[in-house]
Amino acid sequence: MTLALIAALPFLGALMPAVAIRAGRSACATLTAAFTALALALLALQAPAVLDGGVVTYSVDWLPALGLNASFRLDGLGLLFAGMILGIGLLIILYARFYLSKSDPMGVFLTYLMLFQGAMLGIVLSDNILLLLIFWELTSLSSFLLIGFWKHLPEGRQGARMALAVTGGGGLALIAGMLLLGHIAGSYELSVILSQREVIQASPLYLPALILILLGCFTKSAQFPFHFWLPHAMAAPTPVSAYLHSATMVKAGIFLMARLWPVLAGTPEWFWIVTTAGLVTMLIGAKIAFFKDDLKALLAFSTVSHLGLITMLLGMGTAKAATVAVFHILNHATFKAALFMTAGIVDHETGTRDLSRLGGLRHLMPVTFVLAFVAALSMAGIPPLNGFLSKEMMLEEAAHTALGPAWLLPVLATIAALWSVAYSLRFLSAAFLGPQRHDYPHPPHDPPFGMWAAPAFLAVLVVLIGLAPMPIAAWLVDSAASATTGSAAEVHIKHWHGLSSPALWMSVAAIGGGFAILSAARPLRALYDAWPKPEAKAIFDAIVEPMAGLSRRVTATLHDGSLTRAVAIGTTAIAAAALWAFATAPHDAGTRMAMPVPPVVAIAWALVLAATAGLVLTHRNRLFALILVGIMGLIISLGFAWLSAPDLALTQITVEVVSVILMLLALNFLPRTTPRESSPLRRMRDALVAAAAGTGIGALAYAVMTREPAFPPISAYHLAQSKPGAGGTNAVNTIIVDFRGYDTFGEIIVLGIAALVIFALAEALLRSAPALSRLAGTLPRPDSAGDRHPLLMVMATRFLLPVALMIGVFIYFRGHNLPGGGFVAGLVFAIAFVMQYMASGLSWTEARQRIDHHALIAAGVLTASAAGVGSWFFGAPFLSSSYTYVHLWPLEEFELATAAIFDLGVFLCVLGAVLLALNSLGRLAVRAGETSSNDPYSIDPDEAR
Amino acid sequence: MEALIATTIGTLTAAGLYLMLRQRTFPVILGLTLLSYAVNIFIFASGRLVAGLPAIIAKDAPGYTDPLPQALVLTAIVISFGMTAVIVLMSLGAYFESGHDRIDMDDPEERP
């Protein structure tokens, strides 16, 4: 349970900024950080069990038929990663609070950050690999939002798109790979998969699964040849870079390789692919990093290089190398996050992060310099810092691994380490050493404590782990490495391995070579600049642009802006498919007895058909067409009444009234006639399409009605249980408020949302300048009635109001047993009020209206929810209903049902929604110039006195 | 009777679609209304046609019609009002924003 809560907390935290941002930036950041801190605290409570070698699990069945369960696990590896994600996440929130300027929307930023944090946490805590994939995709999406946070920068948008294209594309491959893996192992639970090493590696599907999974990991972790997206993602705000590229996003691929290490590693295929990719990435990244002038670009390529290092170690396939990889994951997160943050500080305080414009900052920004100094030396692998420890262990492993000739891997690893020393030193010397300058864009100084506190904390960790690795870090590394390899790791971290250790001499060579390269920076730079280099972005664009162009062309051809064409194509396709299905399947004539046709019904039928034909012929006269629609609706409701559906008849006739009023109001603004635009040919085509579809639907309806149902209808149950189960004799109503109450609950919410959408649309219109200028003066039209408030109508509607309301109440109460109910009652009430609007005008009615329409909708939804939630207190599921009979003298015995409360909610929601919709149109009319008297024929007793 | 209902459904569908293929918003709204009628009657008719047997439980009732399609159609009628209202407002918005009530986007600039 705790595990699910830990994974959920960041997502809950993501909602907080929306609530808290108005309370100020600090309050908002504090509240959001509290969720991360709470998750971290809960994680710490689980830690003792995990460090003892246990695995904490929690599982809820979600879609067990698909093998998709919300199952979580926490072992040493998960603990290490979850700790880094939450711990560094906390520091990032603190840092971002000071980094972001007042003009940046910090609430949005924090929401994206927490979404990302939750997604990352989900990856490392998932036990079900399908669940893991969902979180994986979530990281791609949320990182897209984070990288492109500065929407106004084209680099930000392009970098975000590139990151999404590469990691999202890899994610697709990963889905396929994971599905194959689950298929081989026969389960989607990691705990099962991890025990199936022999089965998986013997399977013929092992290689495809491996390649697909590695594609996902390599794209995410920026391994060669997919490393190019990472530097472009540097357009993000620095807190994002510090988070995504030290502890989280790019480590997700590493995490997955470590997670699946027990079942995937150890084969030649794994060794060759993973080790080579890691080695090449490490070399390329380290070399390019040295020649970058942008502080963040330098760090970006160094990240690529270090990710390559970790990948290479995992690729070696030995438990020892995997242990070193785990240790370096931790070390890299600490020094790289600190370095990104110091780079951000330099950028923030000097206004540039271009190394050619920096230098001499050590006296101007002493605190920042100390932090950068510690972290950069750790990155270079200088003793005794933590980066030295893991790099030394890496070199040791490299010295004992043969990739082709025995000397190849150690030599290449040493060269990569040498470049690494060189770029770390360059980071320090070019920014902080050298003479002070006088042309910084801003006069530099150290930032406030809040901004350097986070990197300082990390720098302290760098030193502490470096000085005392055994007490500070070994237990965590031990636990994580044991969980990774599946065997006890027994970590021993030492500074001194003795003179006979090859790693010592490789290290010495690397440090010496690094200094040498730094001193020869200028000629090397000239050589580098003269060398032709493939520009990754150009290649990427060259691949993506034609594809984007093609899809643009396809889209433009399919959607040429003509909606009618799309409808015609869709209708024709469906009709053709139906015809094909009909023509290729056998069928007999229906056998069901036809119902006799009384003459009155035949006349009504002829009327509907005549009205329909008239409508099609005369639809250009819009008012006349609307009247015909009203006639059809009336006859249809009569038809419902005759065909044993009194509830439908009541609903249809009331809805018909409000619909026609609504369309009349709309017609008030629109042209009165439709111009003749389409050619005869076009009309012929439309008529053909429509006739084909109509014939098909009519034939289908006839076929259905002349046959008995293929299966006995389930409504026999509803009819039998209506009285004993739901306590009502009107089976239609008991289905609506009881048996299928969930449906109805959803429906009234939809109706409420529709009304709010209408309100918002009207509101938007009332705020748009072009719309307002067109709206002004359109009303009243020259052909409007002369008398705005006809005496008879005003008086009649006022007398009718209480009567109409009484009828509404009556319909509501009888609904459970006789035709009626909340829907119809709500509509009757709405009509009663709409009559007042029509007769006495908007301002008169609004002045007397005490309850807001929005409030009615909310009250309706809340009442219905209360009726549903209420059943929980009696231990019954949501929306269970109950009823009892009450005898109150002098009344007859009557029934009280909780379903009536639900129906009350339906009533309120329908009433509010209908009134809000019509009222929105009325407000448009007022802005269009419609005038109405404030008190037509009203006698105010106070005024009269 | 079945034939009459079937022809009604067919005619309403055809007329509704024809109006939806017009190029101005108001006929499209009317067409949508007709199509809603047709769909509602279709769903209702899937419970088969019965006269004089409403689904009101009574001791002496000779039988009942199928209440389930009725319940579905009842809510559908109300929802289709909500849908019509939204579309009406959208058409008004488009009319006042652009100055015309054509639904086809002839101008390439207007396309998404």
Short mmCIF file of C-alpha atoms in Angstrom, two decimals, chain A residues 560-564 567-568 571 592 594-595 597 601 605 609 612 615-616 619 622 625 629 632-633 636 640 642-645 647-648 651-652 655-656 658-659 662-663 666-667 669-671 674-675 677-678 682-683 686-687 690 693-694 697-698 700-702 704-705 707-709 713-715 718-719 729-732 735-736 740 747 751 754 758 761-762 765 768 770-771 774-775 817 819 823 914 921, chain B residues 1-30 33-34 37-38 40-42 44-58 64-86 88-106 111:
data_model
loop_
_atom_site.label_atom_id
_atom_site.label_comp_id
_atom_site.label_asym_id
_atom_site.label_seq_id
_atom_site.Cartn_x
_atom_site.Cartn_y
_atom_site.Cartn_z
CA ASP A 560 -9.15 20.01 -47.74
CA GLY A 561 -11.22 22.15 -45.39
CA SER A 562 -14.52 20.87 -46.73
CA LEU A 563 -16.47 19.33 -43.87
CA THR A 564 -19.37 18.42 -46.11
CA VAL A 567 -19.36 13.73 -44.21
CA ALA A 568 -20.24 12.56 -47.72
CA THR A 571 -21.47 8.21 -45.15
CA ARG A 592 -42.38 -11.75 -36.55
CA ALA A 594 -46.59 -7.39 -38.04
CA MET A 595 -48.66 -4.97 -35.97
CA VAL A 597 -52.06 -0.05 -38.55
CA VAL A 601 -51.54 6.27 -37.15
CA TRP A 605 -47.10 8.73 -40.58
CA LEU A 609 -43.23 12.11 -44.21
CA THR A 612 -39.85 15.84 -43.87
CA LEU A 615 -38.46 20.52 -44.90
CA VAL A 616 -35.97 19.33 -47.49
CA HIS A 619 -35.24 24.49 -45.90
CA ARG A 622 -35.29 28.91 -42.10
CA ALA A 625 -38.17 24.87 -41.70
CA VAL A 629 -39.16 20.38 -37.34
CA MET A 632 -42.24 16.38 -36.59
CA GLY A 633 -41.14 16.37 -32.96
CA ILE A 636 -42.96 11.64 -32.86
CA PHE A 640 -44.06 7.26 -28.51
CA TRP A 642 -49.10 5.25 -28.75
CA LEU A 643 -46.27 2.69 -28.78
CA SER A 644 -46.35 2.12 -24.99
CA ALA A 645 -43.68 4.69 -24.12
CA ASP A 647 -42.12 8.48 -20.47
CA LEU A 648 -40.53 9.03 -23.86
CA THR A 651 -39.56 13.79 -22.52
CA GLN A 652 -39.76 14.26 -26.27
CA VAL A 655 -37.33 18.71 -25.05
CA GLU A 656 -38.98 19.69 -28.32
CA VAL A 658 -36.91 23.97 -25.36
CA SER A 659 -35.04 22.94 -28.53
CA LEU A 662 -33.26 27.59 -28.49
CA MET A 663 -33.11 27.46 -32.28
CA ALA A 666 -30.27 31.45 -32.54
CA LEU A 667 -32.18 32.27 -35.69
CA PHE A 669 -28.99 36.37 -35.03
CA LEU A 670 -28.47 34.32 -38.17
CA PRO A 671 -29.64 35.13 -41.69
CA THR A 674 -30.13 29.99 -46.79
CA PRO A 675 -28.73 31.11 -50.16
CA GLU A 677 -25.15 27.83 -53.49
CA SER A 678 -24.61 24.28 -54.62
CA ARG A 682 -23.86 18.67 -56.25
CA ARG A 683 -27.42 18.55 -54.93
CA ASP A 686 -25.93 14.76 -51.89
CA ALA A 687 -29.42 13.43 -52.47
CA ALA A 690 -28.46 10.64 -48.30
CA ALA A 693 -27.87 5.84 -46.27
CA GLY A 694 -31.56 6.40 -45.46
CA ILE A 697 -31.01 2.45 -42.16
CA GLY A 698 -34.70 2.00 -42.95
CA LEU A 700 -32.02 -2.37 -41.22
CA ALA A 701 -34.72 -1.07 -38.88
CA TYR A 702 -37.32 -3.09 -40.73
CA VAL A 704 -34.73 -5.77 -36.81
CA MET A 705 -38.39 -5.12 -36.11
CA ARG A 707 -37.56 -10.57 -36.25
CA GLU A 708 -37.60 -11.86 -32.71
CA PRO A 709 -34.52 -10.92 -30.68
CA PRO A 713 -33.78 -9.35 -23.66
CA ILE A 714 -32.29 -8.68 -20.23
CA SER A 715 -35.19 -6.40 -19.40
CA HIS A 718 -35.71 -5.24 -14.73
CA LEU A 719 -39.44 -5.84 -15.03
CA THR A 729 -43.67 0.35 -10.53
CA ASN A 730 -42.42 2.46 -13.45
CA ALA A 731 -39.76 0.16 -14.86
CA VAL A 732 -38.34 2.86 -17.15
CA ILE A 735 -33.87 1.61 -14.72
CA ILE A 736 -32.84 5.26 -14.98
CA ARG A 740 -28.54 1.90 -14.50
CA GLU A 747 -25.26 11.61 -18.34
CA LEU A 751 -25.32 17.59 -19.68
CA ALA A 754 -22.42 20.87 -22.11
CA ILE A 758 -22.24 26.85 -23.85
CA LEU A 761 -18.61 29.91 -25.59
CA ALA A 762 -21.00 32.80 -25.03
CA LEU A 765 -17.93 35.66 -27.82
CA SER A 768 -13.88 38.89 -28.66
CA PRO A 770 -14.47 41.21 -33.94
CA ALA A 771 -17.46 39.23 -32.70
CA ARG A 774 -20.45 42.31 -35.64
CA LEU A 775 -22.90 41.58 -32.84
CA ASN A 817 -44.38 4.63 -10.08
CA PRO A 819 -44.67 8.10 -16.17
CA PHE A 823 -35.76 14.47 -16.34
CA VAL A 914 -31.40 24.01 -19.85
CA LEU A 921 -28.21 33.08 -25.83
CA MET B 1 -46.84 -0.80 -38.54
CA GLU B 2 -43.22 -1.98 -38.67
CA ALA B 3 -43.01 -0.80 -42.27
CA LEU B 4 -44.31 2.64 -41.34
CA ILE B 5 -41.75 3.05 -38.56
CA ALA B 6 -38.97 1.77 -40.80
CA THR B 7 -39.86 4.20 -43.57
CA THR B 8 -40.05 7.01 -41.04
CA ILE B 9 -36.57 6.16 -39.75
CA GLY B 10 -35.23 5.90 -43.30
CA THR B 11 -36.80 9.15 -44.44
CA LEU B 12 -35.65 11.07 -41.38
CA THR B 13 -32.12 9.73 -41.85
CA ALA B 14 -32.02 10.61 -45.52
CA ALA B 15 -33.43 14.09 -44.96
CA GLY B 16 -31.12 14.64 -42.00
CA LEU B 17 -28.06 13.63 -43.98
CA TYR B 18 -29.09 15.72 -46.97
CA LEU B 19 -29.41 18.77 -44.74
CA MET B 20 -26.09 17.97 -43.07
CA LEU B 21 -24.47 18.07 -46.48
CA ARG B 22 -25.63 21.69 -47.01
CA GLN B 23 -23.03 24.41 -46.67
CA ARG B 24 -24.53 26.69 -44.05
CA THR B 25 -24.72 26.08 -40.35
CA PHE B 26 -28.46 26.35 -39.79
CA PRO B 27 -29.54 23.55 -42.17
CA VAL B 28 -26.80 21.38 -40.66
CA ILE B 29 -28.27 21.93 -37.20
CA LEU B 30 -31.72 21.00 -38.48
CA THR B 33 -31.96 17.22 -35.19
CA LEU B 34 -33.62 14.95 -37.74
CA TYR B 37 -34.94 11.67 -34.14
CA ALA B 38 -34.09 8.81 -36.46
CA ASN B 40 -33.73 7.61 -31.11
CA ILE B 41 -36.61 5.92 -32.88
CA PHE B 42 -34.27 3.21 -34.11
CA PHE B 44 -36.55 2.56 -29.29
CA ALA B 45 -37.76 0.21 -32.04
CA SER B 46 -35.02 -2.28 -31.18
CA GLY B 47 -37.27 -3.17 -28.20
CA ARG B 48 -39.90 -4.15 -30.83
CA LEU B 49 -43.19 -2.34 -31.28
CA VAL B 50 -46.02 -2.90 -28.83
CA ALA B 51 -49.17 -0.83 -28.33
CA GLY B 52 -50.99 -0.37 -25.06
CA LEU B 53 -48.55 -2.25 -22.84
CA PRO B 54 -46.50 0.41 -21.01
CA ALA B 55 -43.79 -0.75 -18.60
CA ILE B 56 -45.78 0.19 -15.51
CA ILE B 57 -45.92 -2.78 -13.18
CA ALA B 58 -49.49 -3.73 -12.32
CA TYR B 64 -45.11 -5.22 -20.78
CA THR B 65 -43.09 -3.52 -23.45
CA ASP B 66 -39.30 -3.64 -23.19
CA PRO B 67 -38.36 -0.82 -20.77
CA LEU B 68 -34.61 -0.86 -21.37
CA PRO B 69 -34.49 0.80 -24.82
CA GLN B 70 -36.94 3.36 -23.49
CA ALA B 71 -34.67 4.25 -20.59
CA LEU B 72 -31.73 4.54 -22.97
CA VAL B 73 -33.65 6.72 -25.41
CA LEU B 74 -35.01 8.93 -22.63
CA THR B 75 -31.56 10.01 -21.58
CA ALA B 76 -30.48 10.17 -25.22
CA ILE B 77 -33.23 12.68 -25.98
CA VAL B 78 -32.02 14.94 -23.19
CA ILE B 79 -28.38 14.57 -24.16
CA SER B 80 -29.16 15.34 -27.80
CA PHE B 81 -30.68 18.60 -26.60
CA GLY B 82 -27.39 19.38 -24.88
CA MET B 83 -25.49 18.52 -28.05
CA THR B 84 -27.77 20.64 -30.22
CA ALA B 85 -27.37 23.56 -27.84
CA VAL B 86 -23.57 23.34 -27.96
CA VAL B 88 -25.98 26.14 -31.97
CA LEU B 89 -23.65 28.20 -29.82
CA MET B 90 -20.64 27.09 -31.85
CA SER B 91 -22.38 28.11 -35.06
CA LEU B 92 -23.22 31.50 -33.58
CA GLY B 93 -19.63 31.89 -32.46
CA ALA B 94 -18.33 31.02 -35.93
CA TYR B 95 -20.83 33.39 -37.50
CA PHE B 96 -19.85 36.34 -35.38
CA GLU B 97 -16.14 35.63 -35.44
CA SER B 98 -15.89 35.20 -39.21
CA GLY B 99 -18.87 37.17 -40.48
CA HIS B 100 -20.40 34.30 -42.44
CA ASP B 101 -22.11 31.01 -41.66
CA ARG B 102 -20.45 28.76 -44.22
CA ILE B 103 -19.09 25.56 -42.76
CA ASP B 104 -16.53 24.63 -45.41
CA MET B 105 -13.15 26.24 -44.95
CA ASP B 106 -12.48 27.48 -48.47
CA ARG B 111 -7.49 25.47 -42.17
#
